[in-house]
Short mmCIF file of C-alpha atoms in Angstrom, two decimals:
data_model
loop_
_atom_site.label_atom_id
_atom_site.label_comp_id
_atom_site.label_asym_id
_atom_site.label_seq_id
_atom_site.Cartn_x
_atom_site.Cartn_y
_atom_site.Cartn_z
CA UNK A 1 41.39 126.27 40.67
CA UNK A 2 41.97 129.89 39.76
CA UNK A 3 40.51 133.22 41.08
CA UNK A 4 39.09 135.33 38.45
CA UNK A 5 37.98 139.53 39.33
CA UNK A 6 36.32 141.31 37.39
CA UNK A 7 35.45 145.14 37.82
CA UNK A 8 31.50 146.32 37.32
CA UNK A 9 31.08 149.51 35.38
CA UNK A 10 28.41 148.65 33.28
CA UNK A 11 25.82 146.36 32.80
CA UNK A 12 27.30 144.07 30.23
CA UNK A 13 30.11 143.59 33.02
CA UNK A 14 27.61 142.88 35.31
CA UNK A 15 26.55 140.29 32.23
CA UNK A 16 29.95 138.71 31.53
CA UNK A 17 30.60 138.26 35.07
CA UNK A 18 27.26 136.25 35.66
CA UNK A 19 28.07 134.56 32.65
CA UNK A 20 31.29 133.18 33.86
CA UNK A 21 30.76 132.83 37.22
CA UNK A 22 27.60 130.33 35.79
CA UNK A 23 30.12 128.18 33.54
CA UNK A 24 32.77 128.13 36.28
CA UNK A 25 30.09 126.16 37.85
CA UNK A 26 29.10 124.15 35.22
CA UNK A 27 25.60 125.14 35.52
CA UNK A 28 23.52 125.92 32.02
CA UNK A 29 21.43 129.09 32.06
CA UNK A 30 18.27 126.65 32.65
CA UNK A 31 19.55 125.37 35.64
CA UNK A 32 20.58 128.68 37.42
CA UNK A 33 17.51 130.11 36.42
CA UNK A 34 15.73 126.81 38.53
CA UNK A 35 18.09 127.45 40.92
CA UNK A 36 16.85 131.17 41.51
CA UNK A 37 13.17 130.51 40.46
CA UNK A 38 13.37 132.70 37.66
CA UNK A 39 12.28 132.03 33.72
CA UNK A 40 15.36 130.81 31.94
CA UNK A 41 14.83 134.21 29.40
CA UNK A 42 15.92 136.12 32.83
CA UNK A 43 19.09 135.25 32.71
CA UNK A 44 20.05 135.49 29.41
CA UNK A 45 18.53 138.87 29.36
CA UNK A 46 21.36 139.89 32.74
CA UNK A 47 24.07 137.64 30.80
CA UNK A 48 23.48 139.59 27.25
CA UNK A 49 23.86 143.26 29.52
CA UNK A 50 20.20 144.40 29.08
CA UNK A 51 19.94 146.96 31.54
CA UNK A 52 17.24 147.39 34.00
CA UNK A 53 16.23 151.01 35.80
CA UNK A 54 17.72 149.81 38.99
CA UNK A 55 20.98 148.77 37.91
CA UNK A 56 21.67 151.92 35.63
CA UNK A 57 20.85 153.86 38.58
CA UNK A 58 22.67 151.56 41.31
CA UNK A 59 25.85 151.76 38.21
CA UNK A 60 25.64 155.91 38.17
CA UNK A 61 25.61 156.14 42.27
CA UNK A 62 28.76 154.03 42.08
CA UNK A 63 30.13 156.27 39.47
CA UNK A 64 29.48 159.66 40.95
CA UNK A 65 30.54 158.13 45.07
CA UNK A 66 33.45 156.50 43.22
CA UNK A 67 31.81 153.31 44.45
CA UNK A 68 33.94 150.24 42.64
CA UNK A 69 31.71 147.16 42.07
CA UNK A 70 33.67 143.94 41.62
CA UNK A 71 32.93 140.02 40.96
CA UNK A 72 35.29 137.57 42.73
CA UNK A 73 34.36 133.57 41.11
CA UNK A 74 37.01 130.68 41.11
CA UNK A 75 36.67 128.34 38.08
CA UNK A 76 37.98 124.80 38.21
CA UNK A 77 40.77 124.94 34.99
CA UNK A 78 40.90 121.33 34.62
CA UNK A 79 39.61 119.86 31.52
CA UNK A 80 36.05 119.20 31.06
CA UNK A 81 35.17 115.79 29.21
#
């Protein structure tokens, strides 16, 4: 298993992260949005970096505080077959 980071400045980092946190997993964008109770469209929407009102404005506090966001996931590097 490896450790990946990942620093959040914007929301397609916010995206990416999500993203590879979810395949880390092994979970399809179907079953995390079951898993949250959220349409499927939901997630690709965060995944692809669209940007909602409350995380440009939660992305510019962190930017003018000097507020660092990071994502900590661990992904399983063993072959998949």
């Amino acid at each position: 298993m490896s450790t990946h980071t990942a620093r959040l400045r914007s929301p397609g980092d916010v995206g990416l992260a999500v993203q590879q946190a979810r395949l880390a997993r092994g979970l399809t964008q179907t079953e995390l949005a079951a898993e949250l109770d959220v349409p499927q469209s939901t997630i690709s929407e965060i995944e692809s970096g669209k940007a909602t009102i409350y995380l440009r404005r939660l992305l510019s506090i962190a930017r003018v505080t000097e507020l660092e966001f990071t994502a900590t996931w661990e992904a399983d590097d063993a072959p998949r077959g």
